[in-house]
PDB file of C-alpha atoms in Angstrom:
ATOM      1  CA  ALA A   1      -9.900   2.002  14.780  1.00 76.00           C
ATOM      2  CA  GLN A   2     -10.412   1.984  11.047  1.00 81.00           C
ATOM      3  CA  SER A   3     -11.034  -0.926   8.727  1.00 89.00           C
ATOM      4  CA  VAL A   4     -11.662  -1.451   5.041  1.00 94.00           C
ATOM      5  CA  THR A   5     -13.620  -4.146   3.239  1.00 96.00           C
ATOM      6  CA  GLN A   6     -13.247  -4.740  -0.451  1.00 96.00           C
ATOM      7  CA  LEU A   7     -16.236  -6.800  -1.378  1.00 91.00           C
ATOM      8  CA  ASP A   8     -14.825  -8.511  -4.455  1.00 95.00           C
ATOM      9  CA  SER A   9     -11.515 -10.322  -4.619  1.00 95.00           C
ATOM     10  CA  GLN A  10     -11.667 -10.491  -8.426  1.00 96.00           C
ATOM     11  CA  VAL A  11     -13.650  -8.582 -11.021  1.00 97.00           C
ATOM     12  CA  PRO A  12     -13.637  -9.691 -14.665  1.00 97.00           C
ATOM     13  CA  VAL A  13     -14.820  -7.140 -17.195  1.00 97.00           C
ATOM     14  CA  PHE A  14     -14.689  -6.869 -20.960  1.00 97.00           C
ATOM     15  CA  GLU A  15     -12.468  -4.285 -22.555  1.00 96.00           C
ATOM     16  CA  GLU A  16     -14.234  -0.931 -23.102  1.00 96.00           C
ATOM     17  CA  ALA A  17     -16.959  -1.864 -20.608  1.00 97.00           C
ATOM     18  CA  PRO A  18     -17.531   0.134 -17.409  1.00 98.00           C
ATOM     19  CA  VAL A  19     -16.316  -1.164 -14.071  1.00 98.00           C
ATOM     20  CA  GLU A  20     -17.020  -0.528 -10.402  1.00 98.00           C
ATOM     21  CA  LEU A  21     -14.786  -1.796  -7.624  1.00 98.00           C
ATOM     22  CA  ARG A  22     -16.512  -1.738  -4.276  1.00 98.00           C
ATOM     23  CA  CYS A  23     -15.094  -0.565  -0.982  1.00 97.00           C
ATOM     24  CA  ASN A  24     -16.707  -0.104   2.426  1.00 96.00           C
ATOM     25  CA  TYR A  25     -14.995   1.335   5.443  1.00 94.00           C
ATOM     26  CA  SER A  26     -15.587   1.712   9.145  1.00 89.00           C
ATOM     27  CA  SER A  27     -14.171   4.376  11.373  1.00 80.00           C
ATOM     28  CA  SER A  28     -14.982   6.101  14.628  1.00 73.00           C
ATOM     29  CA  VAL A  29     -13.319   9.331  13.511  1.00 75.00           C
ATOM     30  CA  SER A  30     -13.134  11.410  10.382  1.00 78.00           C
ATOM     31  CA  VAL A  31     -11.721   9.414   7.532  1.00 84.00           C
ATOM     32  CA  TYR A  32      -9.446   9.979   4.662  1.00 90.00           C
ATOM     33  CA  LEU A  33      -9.864   7.502   1.843  1.00 93.00           C
ATOM     34  CA  PHE A  34      -7.582   6.323  -0.914  1.00 95.00           C
ATOM     35  CA  TRP A  35      -7.445   4.043  -3.892  1.00 97.00           C
ATOM     36  CA  TYR A  36      -4.108   2.607  -4.939  1.00 97.00           C
ATOM     37  CA  VAL A  37      -3.233   0.507  -7.990  1.00 97.00           C
ATOM     38  CA  GLN A  38      -0.537  -2.155  -8.143  1.00 96.00           C
ATOM     39  CA  TYR A  39       0.513  -3.295 -11.588  1.00 94.00           C
ATOM     40  CA  PRO A  40       2.187  -6.723 -11.804  1.00 89.00           C
ATOM     41  CA  ASN A  41       5.572  -6.819 -10.058  1.00 85.00           C
ATOM     42  CA  GLN A  42       5.448  -3.142  -9.181  1.00 89.00           C
ATOM     43  CA  GLY A  43       4.859  -0.982  -6.142  1.00 91.00           C
ATOM     44  CA  LEU A  44       1.625   0.779  -5.306  1.00 94.00           C
ATOM     45  CA  GLN A  45       0.641   3.990  -7.032  1.00 94.00           C
ATOM     46  CA  LEU A  46      -1.914   6.457  -5.715  1.00 94.00           C
ATOM     47  CA  LEU A  47      -4.965   6.678  -7.999  1.00 96.00           C
ATOM     48  CA  LEU A  48      -6.986   9.178  -6.013  1.00 95.00           C
ATOM     49  CA  LYS A  49      -7.819  10.331  -2.518  1.00 93.00           C
ATOM     50  CA  TYR A  50     -10.697  11.859  -0.622  1.00 93.00           C
ATOM     51  CA  LEU A  51      -9.825  14.278   2.157  1.00 88.00           C
ATOM     52  CA  SER A  52     -12.857  16.579   2.305  1.00 86.00           C
ATOM     53  CA  GLY A  53     -15.127  18.632   0.079  1.00 86.00           C
ATOM     54  CA  SER A  54     -16.740  17.264  -3.072  1.00 88.00           C
ATOM     55  CA  THR A  55     -17.758  13.660  -2.670  1.00 91.00           C
ATOM     56  CA  LEU A  56     -16.838  12.829  -6.260  1.00 96.00           C
ATOM     57  CA  VAL A  57     -13.103  12.514  -6.622  1.00 96.00           C
ATOM     58  CA  LYS A  58     -11.334  12.234  -9.937  1.00 96.00           C
ATOM     59  CA  GLY A  59      -8.017  10.471 -10.227  1.00 95.00           C
ATOM     60  CA  ILE A  60      -5.469   9.417 -12.776  1.00 94.00           C
ATOM     61  CA  ASN A  61      -6.068   7.137 -15.757  1.00 93.00           C
ATOM     62  CA  GLY A  62      -9.764   8.073 -16.005  1.00 96.00           C
ATOM     63  CA  PHE A  63     -10.753   6.633 -12.621  1.00 97.00           C
ATOM     64  CA  GLU A  64     -13.106   8.326 -10.187  1.00 97.00           C
ATOM     65  CA  ALA A  65     -14.574   7.448  -6.818  1.00 98.00           C
ATOM     66  CA  GLU A  66     -17.547   8.630  -4.820  1.00 96.00           C
ATOM     67  CA  PHE A  67     -17.495   9.083  -1.064  1.00 95.00           C
ATOM     68  CA  ASN A  68     -20.820   8.120   0.486  1.00 94.00           C
ATOM     69  CA  LYS A  69     -20.856   8.810   4.204  1.00 91.00           C
ATOM     70  CA  SER A  70     -24.312   7.353   4.870  1.00 92.00           C
ATOM     71  CA  GLN A  71     -23.349   4.067   3.237  1.00 93.00           C
ATOM     72  CA  THR A  72     -19.733   4.235   4.431  1.00 93.00           C
ATOM     73  CA  SER A  73     -18.593   3.460   0.916  1.00 95.00           C
ATOM     74  CA  PHE A  74     -15.927   4.691  -1.461  1.00 97.00           C
ATOM     75  CA  HIS A  75     -16.470   2.797  -4.706  1.00 98.00           C
ATOM     76  CA  LEU A  76     -14.075   3.185  -7.622  1.00 98.00           C
ATOM     77  CA  ARG A  77     -15.409   3.522 -11.165  1.00 98.00           C
ATOM     78  CA  LYS A  78     -14.180   3.822 -14.715  1.00 98.00           C
ATOM     79  CA  PRO A  79     -16.552   4.263 -17.662  1.00 97.00           C
ATOM     80  CA  SER A  80     -14.452   2.283 -20.144  1.00 97.00           C
ATOM     81  CA  VAL A  81     -11.582   0.001 -19.194  1.00 97.00           C
ATOM     82  CA  HIS A  82      -8.519  -0.845 -21.222  1.00 96.00           C
ATOM     83  CA  ILE A  83      -6.319  -3.901 -21.162  1.00 95.00           C
ATOM     84  CA  SER A  84      -3.653  -1.782 -19.459  1.00 95.00           C
ATOM     85  CA  ASP A  85      -5.949  -1.410 -16.419  1.00 96.00           C
ATOM     86  CA  THR A  86      -5.249  -5.024 -15.484  1.00 96.00           C
ATOM     87  CA  ALA A  87      -3.912  -4.731 -11.953  1.00 96.00           C
ATOM     88  CA  GLU A  88      -4.646  -5.137  -8.264  1.00 97.00           C
ATOM     89  CA  TYR A  89      -6.611  -2.269  -6.741  1.00 98.00           C
ATOM     90  CA  PHE A  90      -6.465  -1.414  -3.059  1.00 97.00           C
ATOM     91  CA  CYS A  91      -8.869   0.724  -1.101  1.00 97.00           C
ATOM     92  CA  ALA A  92      -7.348   2.285   2.003  1.00 95.00           C
ATOM     93  CA  VAL A  93      -8.380   4.441   4.959  1.00 92.00           C
ATOM     94  CA  SER A  94      -6.604   6.716   7.390  1.00 87.00           C
ATOM     95  CA  GLY A  95      -7.969   8.278  10.548  1.00 79.00           C
ATOM     96  CA  GLY A  96      -5.486  11.118  10.271  1.00 70.00           C
ATOM     97  CA  ASP A  97      -2.800   9.492  12.352  1.00 70.00           C
ATOM     98  CA  ASP A  98       0.329   8.039  10.896  1.00 68.00           C
ATOM     99  CA  LYS A  99      -1.206   4.838   9.621  1.00 82.00           C
ATOM    100  CA  ILE A 100      -3.058   3.853   6.457  1.00 88.00           C
ATOM    101  CA  ILE A 101      -5.031   0.623   6.605  1.00 90.00           C
ATOM    102  CA  PHE A 102      -5.371  -1.244   3.324  1.00 94.00           C
ATOM    103  CA  GLY A 103      -8.128  -3.541   2.121  1.00 95.00           C
ATOM    104  CA  LYS A 104      -7.316  -6.982   0.813  1.00 95.00           C
ATOM    105  CA  GLY A 105      -7.334  -5.840  -2.785  1.00 96.00           C
ATOM    106  CA  THR A 106      -9.459  -6.496  -5.867  1.00 97.00           C
ATOM    107  CA  ARG A 107      -7.895  -8.018  -8.946  1.00 97.00           C
ATOM    108  CA  LEU A 108      -9.264  -6.451 -12.102  1.00 97.00           C
ATOM    109  CA  HIS A 109      -9.211  -8.827 -15.099  1.00 96.00           C
ATOM    110  CA  ILE A 110      -9.789  -7.218 -18.468  1.00 95.00           C
ATOM    111  CA  LEU A 111     -11.227  -9.656 -20.983  1.00 92.00           C
ATOM    112  CA  PRO A 112     -10.565  -9.112 -24.690  1.00 87.00           C
TER     113      PRO A 112
ATOM    114  CA  ASP B   1      15.046  10.310 -10.152  1.00 67.00           C
ATOM    115  CA  THR B   2      13.339   7.563  -8.176  1.00 73.00           C
ATOM    116  CA  ALA B   3      11.350   9.113  -5.335  1.00 93.00           C
ATOM    117  CA  VAL B   4      11.446   6.079  -3.010  1.00 96.00           C
ATOM    118  CA  SER B   5      14.101   3.539  -3.819  1.00 95.00           C
ATOM    119  CA  GLN B   6      14.633   0.158  -2.210  1.00 96.00           C
ATOM    120  CA  THR B   7      17.532  -2.212  -2.504  1.00 96.00           C
ATOM    121  CA  PRO B   8      17.801  -5.006  -3.284  1.00 97.00           C
ATOM    122  CA  LYS B   9      14.818  -5.693  -5.532  1.00 95.00           C
ATOM    123  CA  TYR B  10      15.159  -9.447  -5.038  1.00 97.00           C
ATOM    124  CA  LEU B  11      16.687 -11.285  -2.120  1.00 97.00           C
ATOM    125  CA  VAL B  12      16.993 -15.066  -1.869  1.00 97.00           C
ATOM    126  CA  THR B  13      18.533 -16.411   1.297  1.00 97.00           C
ATOM    127  CA  GLN B  14      18.646 -19.448   3.532  1.00 97.00           C
ATOM    128  CA  MET B  15      16.818 -19.913   6.793  1.00 97.00           C
ATOM    129  CA  GLY B  16      18.722 -18.616   9.763  1.00 97.00           C
ATOM    130  CA  ASN B  17      20.567 -15.903   7.876  1.00 97.00           C
ATOM    131  CA  ASP B  18      20.490 -12.205   8.711  1.00 97.00           C
ATOM    132  CA  LYS B  19      19.662  -9.729   5.957  1.00 97.00           C
ATOM    133  CA  SER B  20      18.978  -6.038   5.472  1.00 97.00           C
ATOM    134  CA  ILE B  21      16.809  -4.064   3.079  1.00 98.00           C
ATOM    135  CA  LYS B  22      17.579  -0.423   2.461  1.00 97.00           C
ATOM    136  CA  CYS B  23      15.197   2.395   1.634  1.00 97.00           C
ATOM    137  CA  GLU B  24      15.833   5.985   0.670  1.00 97.00           C
ATOM    138  CA  GLN B  25      13.441   8.785  -0.267  1.00 97.00           C
ATOM    139  CA  ASN B  26      14.335  12.068  -1.938  1.00 96.00           C
ATOM    140  CA  LEU B  27      10.947  13.721  -1.480  1.00 94.00           C
ATOM    141  CA  GLY B  28      11.760  15.548   1.728  1.00 93.00           C
ATOM    142  CA  HIS B  29       9.031  13.625   3.529  1.00 92.00           C
ATOM    143  CA  ASP B  30       9.066  13.412   7.306  1.00 90.00           C
ATOM    144  CA  THR B  31       7.573   9.947   7.723  1.00 91.00           C
ATOM    145  CA  MET B  32       8.662   6.567   6.390  1.00 93.00           C
ATOM    146  CA  TYR B  33       7.073   3.147   6.647  1.00 94.00           C
ATOM    147  CA  TRP B  34       7.658  -0.533   6.122  1.00 95.00           C
ATOM    148  CA  TYR B  35       4.799  -2.702   4.899  1.00 95.00           C
ATOM    149  CA  LYS B  36       4.741  -6.446   4.314  1.00 96.00           C
ATOM    150  CA  GLN B  37       2.721  -7.899   1.445  1.00 95.00           C
ATOM    151  CA  ASP B  38       2.044 -11.605   1.717  1.00 93.00           C
ATOM    152  CA  SER B  39       1.371 -14.104  -1.047  1.00 91.00           C
ATOM    153  CA  LYS B  40      -2.322 -13.178  -1.030  1.00 90.00           C
ATOM    154  CA  LYS B  41      -1.436  -9.525  -1.662  1.00 91.00           C
ATOM    155  CA  PHE B  42      -2.484  -8.476   1.833  1.00 93.00           C
ATOM    156  CA  LEU B  43      -0.600  -5.358   2.971  1.00 94.00           C
ATOM    157  CA  LYS B  44       0.194  -4.960   6.635  1.00 92.00           C
ATOM    158  CA  ILE B  45       2.045  -2.111   8.259  1.00 92.00           C
ATOM    159  CA  MET B  46       5.124  -3.074  10.235  1.00 94.00           C
ATOM    160  CA  PHE B  47       6.840   0.137  11.298  1.00 92.00           C
ATOM    161  CA  SER B  48       6.637   3.872  10.916  1.00 91.00           C
ATOM    162  CA  TYR B  49       9.290   6.484  11.632  1.00 90.00           C
ATOM    163  CA  ASN B  50       8.774  10.222  11.819  1.00 87.00           C
ATOM    164  CA  ASN B  51      11.935  12.246  11.532  1.00 83.00           C
ATOM    165  CA  LYS B  52      14.037   9.337  12.825  1.00 82.00           C
ATOM    166  CA  GLU B  53      11.679   8.590  15.714  1.00 86.00           C
ATOM    167  CA  LEU B  54       9.782   5.298  15.894  1.00 87.00           C
ATOM    168  CA  ILE B  55       6.051   6.048  15.764  1.00 85.00           C
ATOM    169  CA  ILE B  56       4.390   2.749  14.893  1.00 82.00           C
ATOM    170  CA  ASN B  57       5.609  -0.692  15.866  1.00 83.00           C
ATOM    171  CA  GLU B  58       2.955  -3.240  15.019  1.00 85.00           C
ATOM    172  CA  THR B  59       2.977  -6.798  16.267  1.00 78.00           C
ATOM    173  CA  VAL B  60       6.136  -7.834  14.502  1.00 86.00           C
ATOM    174  CA  PRO B  61       8.643 -10.426  15.756  1.00 90.00           C
ATOM    175  CA  ASN B  62      11.601  -8.741  17.384  1.00 91.00           C
ATOM    176  CA  ARG B  63      13.805 -10.401  14.759  1.00 95.00           C
ATOM    177  CA  PHE B  64      12.764  -7.410  12.651  1.00 95.00           C
ATOM    178  CA  SER B  65      14.525  -4.188  13.540  1.00 94.00           C
ATOM    179  CA  PRO B  66      14.129  -0.919  11.666  1.00 93.00           C
ATOM    180  CA  LYS B  67      16.836   1.706  11.696  1.00 93.00           C
ATOM    181  CA  SER B  68      16.579   5.303  10.546  1.00 93.00           C
ATOM    182  CA  PRO B  69      19.948   7.065  10.386  1.00 92.00           C
ATOM    183  CA  ASP B  70      18.259  10.215   9.058  1.00 92.00           C
ATOM    184  CA  LYS B  71      14.796  11.161   7.877  1.00 90.00           C
ATOM    185  CA  ALA B  72      15.568  10.206   4.278  1.00 95.00           C
ATOM    186  CA  HIS B  73      16.525   6.627   5.097  1.00 96.00           C
ATOM    187  CA  LEU B  74      14.755   3.734   6.753  1.00 96.00           C
ATOM    188  CA  ASN B  75      16.401   0.334   6.695  1.00 96.00           C
ATOM    189  CA  LEU B  76      14.977  -2.993   7.772  1.00 97.00           C
ATOM    190  CA  HIS B  77      17.187  -5.630   9.320  1.00 97.00           C
ATOM    191  CA  ILE B  78      15.926  -9.162   9.778  1.00 96.00           C
ATOM    192  CA  ASN B  79      17.678 -11.694  11.995  1.00 96.00           C
ATOM    193  CA  SER B  80      17.370 -15.471  11.897  1.00 97.00           C
ATOM    194  CA  LEU B  81      15.205 -15.543   8.795  1.00 97.00           C
ATOM    195  CA  GLU B  82      12.323 -18.016   8.697  1.00 97.00           C
ATOM    196  CA  LEU B  83      10.343 -19.479   5.801  1.00 96.00           C
ATOM    197  CA  GLY B  84       7.325 -17.419   6.844  1.00 94.00           C
ATOM    198  CA  ASP B  85       9.267 -14.203   6.297  1.00 96.00           C
ATOM    199  CA  SER B  86       9.041 -14.747   2.558  1.00 97.00           C
ATOM    200  CA  ALA B  87       7.034 -11.835   1.188  1.00 97.00           C
ATOM    201  CA  VAL B  88       7.356  -8.561  -0.635  1.00 97.00           C
ATOM    202  CA  TYR B  89       8.455  -5.726   1.625  1.00 97.00           C
ATOM    203  CA  PHE B  90       7.499  -2.199   0.645  1.00 97.00           C
ATOM    204  CA  CYS B  91       8.985   1.002   1.886  1.00 96.00           C
ATOM    205  CA  ALA B  92       6.844   4.136   1.692  1.00 95.00           C
ATOM    206  CA  SER B  93       7.035   7.756   2.707  1.00 94.00           C
ATOM    207  CA  SER B  94       4.591  10.584   3.327  1.00 91.00           C
ATOM    208  CA  PRO B  95       4.644  14.214   4.375  1.00 86.00           C
ATOM    209  CA  ALA B  96       4.012  14.854   8.038  1.00 71.00           C
ATOM    210  CA  LEU B  97       0.569  13.294   8.040  1.00 69.00           C
ATOM    211  CA  SER B  98      -0.615  10.141   6.333  1.00 69.00           C
ATOM    212  CA  VAL B  99      -3.685  11.982   5.054  1.00 74.00           C
ATOM    213  CA  HIS B 100      -1.636  12.996   2.049  1.00 78.00           C
ATOM    214  CA  GLY B 101      -1.158   9.371   1.078  1.00 84.00           C
ATOM    215  CA  TYR B 102       2.038   7.446   0.649  1.00 90.00           C
ATOM    216  CA  THR B 103       4.630   7.215  -2.067  1.00 93.00           C
ATOM    217  CA  PHE B 104       5.752   3.611  -2.326  1.00 95.00           C
ATOM    218  CA  GLY B 105       8.994   2.047  -3.376  1.00 95.00           C
ATOM    219  CA  SER B 106       8.945  -0.754  -5.914  1.00 94.00           C
ATOM    220  CA  GLY B 107       9.332  -3.452  -3.289  1.00 95.00           C
ATOM    221  CA  THR B 108      11.837  -6.092  -2.251  1.00 97.00           C
ATOM    222  CA  ARG B 109      10.838  -9.694  -2.881  1.00 96.00           C
ATOM    223  CA  LEU B 110      12.353 -11.774  -0.098  1.00 97.00           C
ATOM    224  CA  THR B 111      12.454 -15.526  -0.554  1.00 97.00           C
ATOM    225  CA  VAL B 112      13.688 -17.668   2.319  1.00 97.00           C
ATOM    226  CA  VAL B 113      14.660 -21.208   1.357  1.00 97.00           C
TER     227      VAL B 113
END
């Protein structure tokens, strides 16, 4: 079975500063990893995904994530955040079956 | 064109009522899902259908019954609504395998009073 742990429930960061949202996973099989973003009162939107190949994955809106198998991590980063990045971010894992397991989410607060 | 559309967007109803939420996708995906998001934003899978066949049925009260008339539609019917059913329900779809990720609908906020 797969599981996901998002280590921070909230992350405050000043506008134009860099940010890292942490995610650790556990799985007994090969994993496929995702980051989703949920803006207030909206559905979830796929930011990026790791299926195989290069461990550095680039997504939309300037976000990127690095898959680290030895540390079982898939942290999300952005070099400079904007007020519009205020949202809930979900890390998720799939073992290749029909189910994606989501973490509990990290709320990103952008401070002016 | 909305890829995954859910109706209604908001639903307020009294305890004990029966209600349905509809979902349609125009992406040609084979698999559709229902997720429940509670007040703490935690997302939990409820059901999954692949080409009209039930694939995943998590530990959900049998008051919840999904129905898939065709692979583009997955509806959720809830009987005898309880206060604890209040949540946001998301429909999602994916190609044959979940490894491609999901496309989510915008959600239905259900409030039981």
